[in-house]
Amino acid sequence: MNNGDHITSPAAKVKTSTPPVRIFFGFFGIALIRKWIQAGSQAKFRIMENVDQQLVNDFIEACHLAGRLGLVRCSSGNLSLRVGPDTALVTASRSWLQDLREDQIALCRISTGELLCGGPASVESRFHLGILHARREIACVFHFQSPAATTFACIPDVTDFNIVPEVPFYIGPIARVPFLLPGTAPLADAVVAAMRDHDLAILQNHGLVTVGTTLRHAIQNAEFFELACDLMLRAGDRVVMLTPDAVRTLREPHAGA
């Protein structure tokens, strides 16, 4: 034997070779894992496939619009939209509305709060779904924290916001909810109770909730209320509010609601 000849020991052969059985089960295991992942992914999005894609697109665009208008900061706001008799889209927990993606949306059952796919839903989904369940005519619930309006959420003795016609005409009377911890059942119950006969509520030291028959309707309510609050802050002691007669006349569209 020449000195240059390479000798492979039996032990080395055992270490470097893979039995055919192990190769088979290795490929089989990988294929099985891939199948499980694919099945799980399909199951996750199967229910979302039953939602009209245009509704999903509109929902995302409304979230982006709310961000552009400055009605939310980072993950402070949340939005929901009725998409079926007992289903609603809800923004996911800790998502930023201004750059919301489709994978940051939860589909929930309105009557039970059950998460059907996506998620996890916003911690405030309890009052979103509670309002949608209590008021069948409403399609959208919007929780926002715009600067001027949230300032008045921290001033408990202000009750009259009728500084411009848009408030009594489009929004109507404003409800107030005392401070309760965010994401809790007591807060959800209080908000739902307040919103049974109001289209906008101030949550003490927290923010605002409004509703609409469409996404744009809810965002319009929020924007008009923010406008009114901003004007009141700018005017200060010199502010002149609408007269009671004017408010009564402007609120007539809400009388039969």
Tab-separated table of C-alpha atoms in Angstrom:
chain	number	residue	atom	x	y	z
A	1	MET	CA	0.000	0.000	0.000
A	2	ASN	CA	1.312	3.417	-0.933
A	3	ASN	CA	1.703	6.084	1.731
A	4	GLY	CA	-0.660	8.325	-0.260
A	5	ASP	CA	-3.546	5.863	-0.118
A	6	HIS	CA	-6.453	7.041	2.091
A	7	ILE	CA	-7.925	4.498	4.486
A	8	THR	CA	-11.458	5.022	5.833
A	9	SER	CA	-12.156	3.263	9.080
A	10	PRO	CA	-15.458	1.405	9.707
A	11	ALA	CA	-16.293	3.921	12.435
A	12	ALA	CA	-15.914	6.805	10.008
A	13	LYS	CA	-18.225	5.086	7.563
A	14	VAL	CA	-20.895	4.774	10.220
A	15	LYS	CA	-20.647	8.459	11.088
A	16	THR	CA	-20.720	9.765	7.530
A	17	SER	CA	-23.368	7.525	6.022
A	18	THR	CA	-27.130	7.844	6.550
A	19	PRO	CA	-29.291	4.715	6.385
A	20	PRO	CA	-32.034	4.791	3.720
A	21	VAL	CA	-34.699	4.342	6.419
A	22	ARG	CA	-33.603	7.527	8.196
A	23	ILE	CA	-33.584	9.430	4.910
A	24	PHE	CA	-37.125	8.246	4.166
A	25	PHE	CA	-38.505	9.218	7.563
A	26	GLY	CA	-36.594	12.509	7.427
A	27	PHE	CA	-38.241	13.533	4.165
A	28	PHE	CA	-41.580	12.161	5.370
A	29	GLY	CA	-41.343	14.187	8.587
A	30	ILE	CA	-40.511	17.398	6.732
A	31	ALA	CA	-43.400	16.846	4.325
A	32	LEU	CA	-45.755	16.160	7.228
A	33	ILE	CA	-44.681	19.313	9.069
A	34	ARG	CA	-45.158	21.372	5.909
A	35	LYS	CA	-48.625	19.885	5.478
A	36	TRP	CA	-49.552	20.747	9.072
A	37	ILE	CA	-48.315	24.328	8.628
A	38	GLN	CA	-50.220	24.703	5.364
A	39	ALA	CA	-53.386	23.265	6.888
A	40	GLY	CA	-53.097	25.588	9.875
A	41	SER	CA	-52.562	28.586	7.619
A	42	GLN	CA	-55.551	27.669	5.472
A	43	ALA	CA	-57.722	27.174	8.547
A	44	LYS	CA	-56.613	30.542	9.907
A	45	PHE	CA	-57.656	32.442	6.803
A	46	ARG	CA	-60.579	30.273	5.690
A	47	ILE	CA	-63.119	32.386	7.578
A	48	MET	CA	-61.555	35.629	6.366
A	49	GLU	CA	-62.070	34.363	2.828
A	50	ASN	CA	-65.813	34.620	3.508
A	51	VAL	CA	-65.444	38.386	4.037
A	52	ASP	CA	-65.761	40.554	0.947
A	53	GLN	CA	-62.225	41.684	0.098
A	54	GLN	CA	-63.530	45.159	-0.716
A	55	LEU	CA	-64.782	45.470	2.877
A	56	VAL	CA	-61.346	44.487	4.142
A	57	ASN	CA	-59.710	47.039	1.831
A	58	ASP	CA	-62.152	49.758	2.905
A	59	PHE	CA	-61.480	48.921	6.555
A	60	ILE	CA	-57.723	49.249	6.102
A	61	GLU	CA	-58.093	52.522	4.182
A	62	ALA	CA	-60.343	53.955	6.921
A	63	CYS	CA	-57.708	53.100	9.524
A	64	HIS	CA	-55.039	54.843	7.454
A	65	LEU	CA	-57.318	57.870	7.010
A	66	ALA	CA	-57.870	58.100	10.773
A	67	GLY	CA	-54.115	58.162	11.218
A	68	ARG	CA	-53.585	60.836	8.576
A	69	LEU	CA	-56.218	63.027	10.228
A	70	GLY	CA	-54.413	62.782	13.567
A	71	LEU	CA	-57.323	61.086	15.330
A	72	VAL	CA	-55.083	58.369	16.800
A	73	ARG	CA	-51.537	58.128	18.117
A	74	CYS	CA	-49.507	54.950	17.660
A	75	SER	CA	-51.628	52.068	19.025
A	76	SER	CA	-54.031	54.299	20.971
A	77	GLY	CA	-57.094	53.858	18.737
A	78	ASN	CA	-59.144	50.947	17.459
A	79	LEU	CA	-61.831	50.427	14.842
A	80	SER	CA	-64.482	47.803	14.114
A	81	LEU	CA	-66.777	47.138	11.159
A	82	ARG	CA	-69.821	44.894	10.867
A	83	VAL	CA	-69.275	42.537	7.907
A	84	GLY	CA	-72.044	39.993	8.505
A	85	PRO	CA	-75.175	39.456	10.611
A	86	ASP	CA	-73.021	38.303	13.538
A	87	THR	CA	-69.433	39.047	12.497
A	88	ALA	CA	-67.194	42.097	12.630
A	89	LEU	CA	-63.659	43.080	11.744
A	90	VAL	CA	-61.694	44.542	14.672
A	91	THR	CA	-58.201	45.995	14.622
A	92	ALA	CA	-55.696	43.717	16.325
A	93	SER	CA	-54.237	44.418	19.743
A	94	ARG	CA	-51.378	46.969	19.714
A	95	SER	CA	-51.738	47.604	15.986
A	96	TRP	CA	-51.166	51.121	14.652
A	97	LEU	CA	-54.149	52.256	12.595
A	98	GLN	CA	-52.040	54.614	10.484
A	99	ASP	CA	-50.158	51.710	8.890
A	100	LEU	CA	-52.518	48.794	9.538
A	101	ARG	CA	-51.961	45.648	7.450
A	102	GLU	CA	-54.411	42.891	6.589
A	103	ASP	CA	-52.671	40.481	8.969
A	104	GLN	CA	-53.421	42.923	11.820
A	105	ILE	CA	-57.175	42.420	11.619
A	106	ALA	CA	-59.289	40.083	13.742
A	107	LEU	CA	-62.621	38.589	12.705
A	108	CYS	CA	-64.924	38.219	15.719
A	109	ARG	CA	-68.403	36.942	16.454
A	110	ILE	CA	-70.491	39.900	17.617
A	111	SER	CA	-72.859	38.020	19.934
A	112	THR	CA	-70.192	36.120	21.889
A	113	GLY	CA	-66.904	37.931	21.306
A	114	GLU	CA	-65.378	34.729	19.957
A	115	LEU	CA	-62.238	35.213	17.861
A	116	LEU	CA	-62.890	33.500	14.530
A	117	CYS	CA	-59.568	34.240	12.855
A	118	GLY	CA	-56.656	36.634	12.898
A	119	GLY	CA	-56.102	38.654	16.012
A	120	PRO	CA	-55.720	38.863	18.882
A	121	ALA	CA	-58.409	41.540	18.795
A	122	SER	CA	-58.008	44.910	20.505
A	123	VAL	CA	-58.476	44.839	24.273
A	124	GLU	CA	-61.421	47.198	23.729
A	125	SER	CA	-63.185	44.726	21.420
A	126	ARG	CA	-65.698	44.078	24.231
A	127	PHE	CA	-67.362	47.450	23.862
A	128	HIS	CA	-66.973	47.443	20.074
A	129	LEU	CA	-68.876	44.167	19.784
A	130	GLY	CA	-71.271	45.140	22.577
A	131	ILE	CA	-72.292	48.313	20.746
A	132	LEU	CA	-72.680	46.479	17.428
A	133	HIS	CA	-74.834	43.875	19.183
A	134	ALA	CA	-77.011	46.486	20.926
A	135	ARG	CA	-77.461	48.754	17.904
A	136	ARG	CA	-78.224	46.821	14.755
A	137	GLU	CA	-78.367	49.981	12.641
A	138	ILE	CA	-74.717	50.772	13.396
A	139	ALA	CA	-71.973	49.364	11.157
A	140	CYS	CA	-68.840	50.923	12.629
A	141	VAL	CA	-67.405	51.737	16.069
A	142	PHE	CA	-64.371	54.006	16.411
A	143	HIS	CA	-62.328	54.572	19.580
A	144	PHE	CA	-60.005	57.545	19.157
A	145	GLN	CA	-57.747	59.879	21.142
A	146	SER	CA	-57.367	63.099	19.186
A	147	PRO	CA	-55.576	65.856	21.152
A	148	ALA	CA	-58.273	68.495	21.705
A	149	ALA	CA	-61.112	66.046	22.335
A	150	THR	CA	-59.005	63.998	24.750
A	151	THR	CA	-58.121	67.210	26.593
A	152	PHE	CA	-61.817	67.635	27.370
A	153	ALA	CA	-61.912	63.998	28.487
A	154	CYS	CA	-59.642	65.228	31.289
A	155	ILE	CA	-61.920	68.185	32.189
A	156	PRO	CA	-65.028	66.651	33.801
A	157	ASP	CA	-67.235	69.742	34.186
A	158	VAL	CA	-67.606	70.590	30.466
A	159	THR	CA	-70.907	69.359	29.028
A	160	ASP	CA	-71.775	71.738	26.173
A	161	PHE	CA	-69.854	71.207	22.929
A	162	ASN	CA	-72.327	72.907	20.598
A	163	ILE	CA	-69.948	75.520	19.251
A	164	VAL	CA	-70.527	74.708	15.559
A	165	PRO	CA	-73.642	73.296	13.817
A	166	GLU	CA	-71.893	70.032	12.933
A	167	VAL	CA	-71.981	68.830	16.547
A	168	PRO	CA	-75.750	68.948	17.185
A	169	PHE	CA	-76.616	68.111	13.573
A	170	TYR	CA	-74.321	65.138	12.917
A	171	ILE	CA	-73.506	63.888	16.411
A	172	GLY	CA	-76.251	64.938	18.807
A	173	PRO	CA	-75.963	64.809	22.613
A	174	ILE	CA	-72.629	63.711	24.071
A	175	ALA	CA	-72.440	61.020	26.766
A	176	ARG	CA	-69.824	60.813	29.525
A	177	VAL	CA	-68.366	57.645	31.032
A	178	PRO	CA	-66.398	57.778	34.322
A	179	PHE	CA	-62.842	56.479	34.350
A	180	LEU	CA	-62.612	52.704	34.367
A	181	LEU	CA	-59.538	50.661	33.547
A	182	PRO	CA	-59.036	50.121	29.793
A	183	GLY	CA	-59.856	46.689	28.441
A	184	THR	CA	-62.017	45.676	31.398
A	185	ALA	CA	-65.565	44.342	31.490
A	186	PRO	CA	-66.808	47.236	33.692
A	187	LEU	CA	-65.566	49.749	31.109
A	188	ALA	CA	-67.154	47.804	28.256
A	189	ASP	CA	-70.490	47.606	30.098
A	190	ALA	CA	-70.449	51.340	30.860
A	191	VAL	CA	-69.571	52.300	27.287
A	192	VAL	CA	-72.242	50.053	25.772
A	193	ALA	CA	-74.851	51.478	28.158
A	194	ALA	CA	-73.876	55.058	27.269
A	195	MET	CA	-73.872	54.372	23.536
A	196	ARG	CA	-77.356	52.832	23.437
A	197	ASP	CA	-78.818	56.305	22.923
A	198	HIS	CA	-75.770	58.399	21.991
A	199	ASP	CA	-73.502	58.526	18.954
A	200	LEU	CA	-70.452	59.784	20.850
A	201	ALA	CA	-69.180	59.267	24.382
A	202	ILE	CA	-66.308	60.853	26.292
A	203	LEU	CA	-64.366	58.352	28.403
A	204	GLN	CA	-62.962	60.172	31.424
A	205	ASN	CA	-59.140	60.480	31.240
A	206	HIS	CA	-59.110	57.990	28.378
A	207	GLY	CA	-60.514	59.098	25.043
A	208	LEU	CA	-63.619	59.023	22.866
A	209	VAL	CA	-65.951	56.502	21.240
A	210	THR	CA	-68.196	57.220	18.281
A	211	VAL	CA	-70.274	55.181	15.860
A	212	GLY	CA	-71.542	55.401	12.303
A	213	THR	CA	-73.592	53.649	9.680
A	214	THR	CA	-70.435	53.622	7.538
A	215	LEU	CA	-66.703	53.893	8.156
A	216	ARG	CA	-66.585	57.464	6.852
A	217	HIS	CA	-69.602	58.397	8.978
A	218	ALA	CA	-67.788	57.362	12.175
A	219	ILE	CA	-64.575	59.121	11.159
A	220	GLN	CA	-66.572	62.239	10.250
A	221	ASN	CA	-68.124	62.289	13.733
A	222	ALA	CA	-64.667	62.058	15.287
A	223	GLU	CA	-63.269	64.787	13.052
A	224	PHE	CA	-66.173	67.184	13.681
A	225	PHE	CA	-65.942	66.650	17.440
A	226	GLU	CA	-62.190	67.230	17.383
A	227	LEU	CA	-62.826	70.452	15.422
A	228	ALA	CA	-65.334	71.658	18.022
A	229	CYS	CA	-63.006	70.865	20.928
A	230	ASP	CA	-60.075	72.563	19.218
A	231	LEU	CA	-62.137	75.723	18.629
A	232	MET	CA	-63.260	75.754	22.264
A	233	LEU	CA	-59.677	75.486	23.487
A	234	ARG	CA	-58.554	78.272	21.158
A	235	ALA	CA	-61.442	80.583	22.092
A	236	GLY	CA	-61.084	80.075	25.831
A	237	ASP	CA	-63.265	82.382	27.932
A	238	ARG	CA	-64.380	84.295	24.827
A	239	VAL	CA	-66.183	81.299	23.331
A	240	VAL	CA	-69.798	81.802	22.209
A	241	MET	CA	-71.879	78.638	22.003
A	242	LEU	CA	-74.951	78.009	19.841
A	243	THR	CA	-78.242	79.051	21.404
A	244	PRO	CA	-80.528	76.361	22.888
A	245	ASP	CA	-83.115	77.051	20.160
A	246	ALA	CA	-80.515	76.571	17.435
A	247	VAL	CA	-79.304	73.355	19.046
A	248	ARG	CA	-82.863	72.031	19.314
A	249	THR	CA	-83.525	72.723	15.646
A	250	LEU	CA	-80.242	71.195	14.525
A	251	ARG	CA	-80.856	68.076	16.611
A	252	GLU	CA	-84.205	67.341	14.971
A	253	PRO	CA	-82.668	64.729	12.618
A	254	HIS	CA	-81.819	62.689	15.741
A	255	ALA	CA	-85.332	62.878	17.182
A	256	GLY	CA	-86.598	59.857	15.283
A	257	ALA	CA	-83.348	57.902	15.475
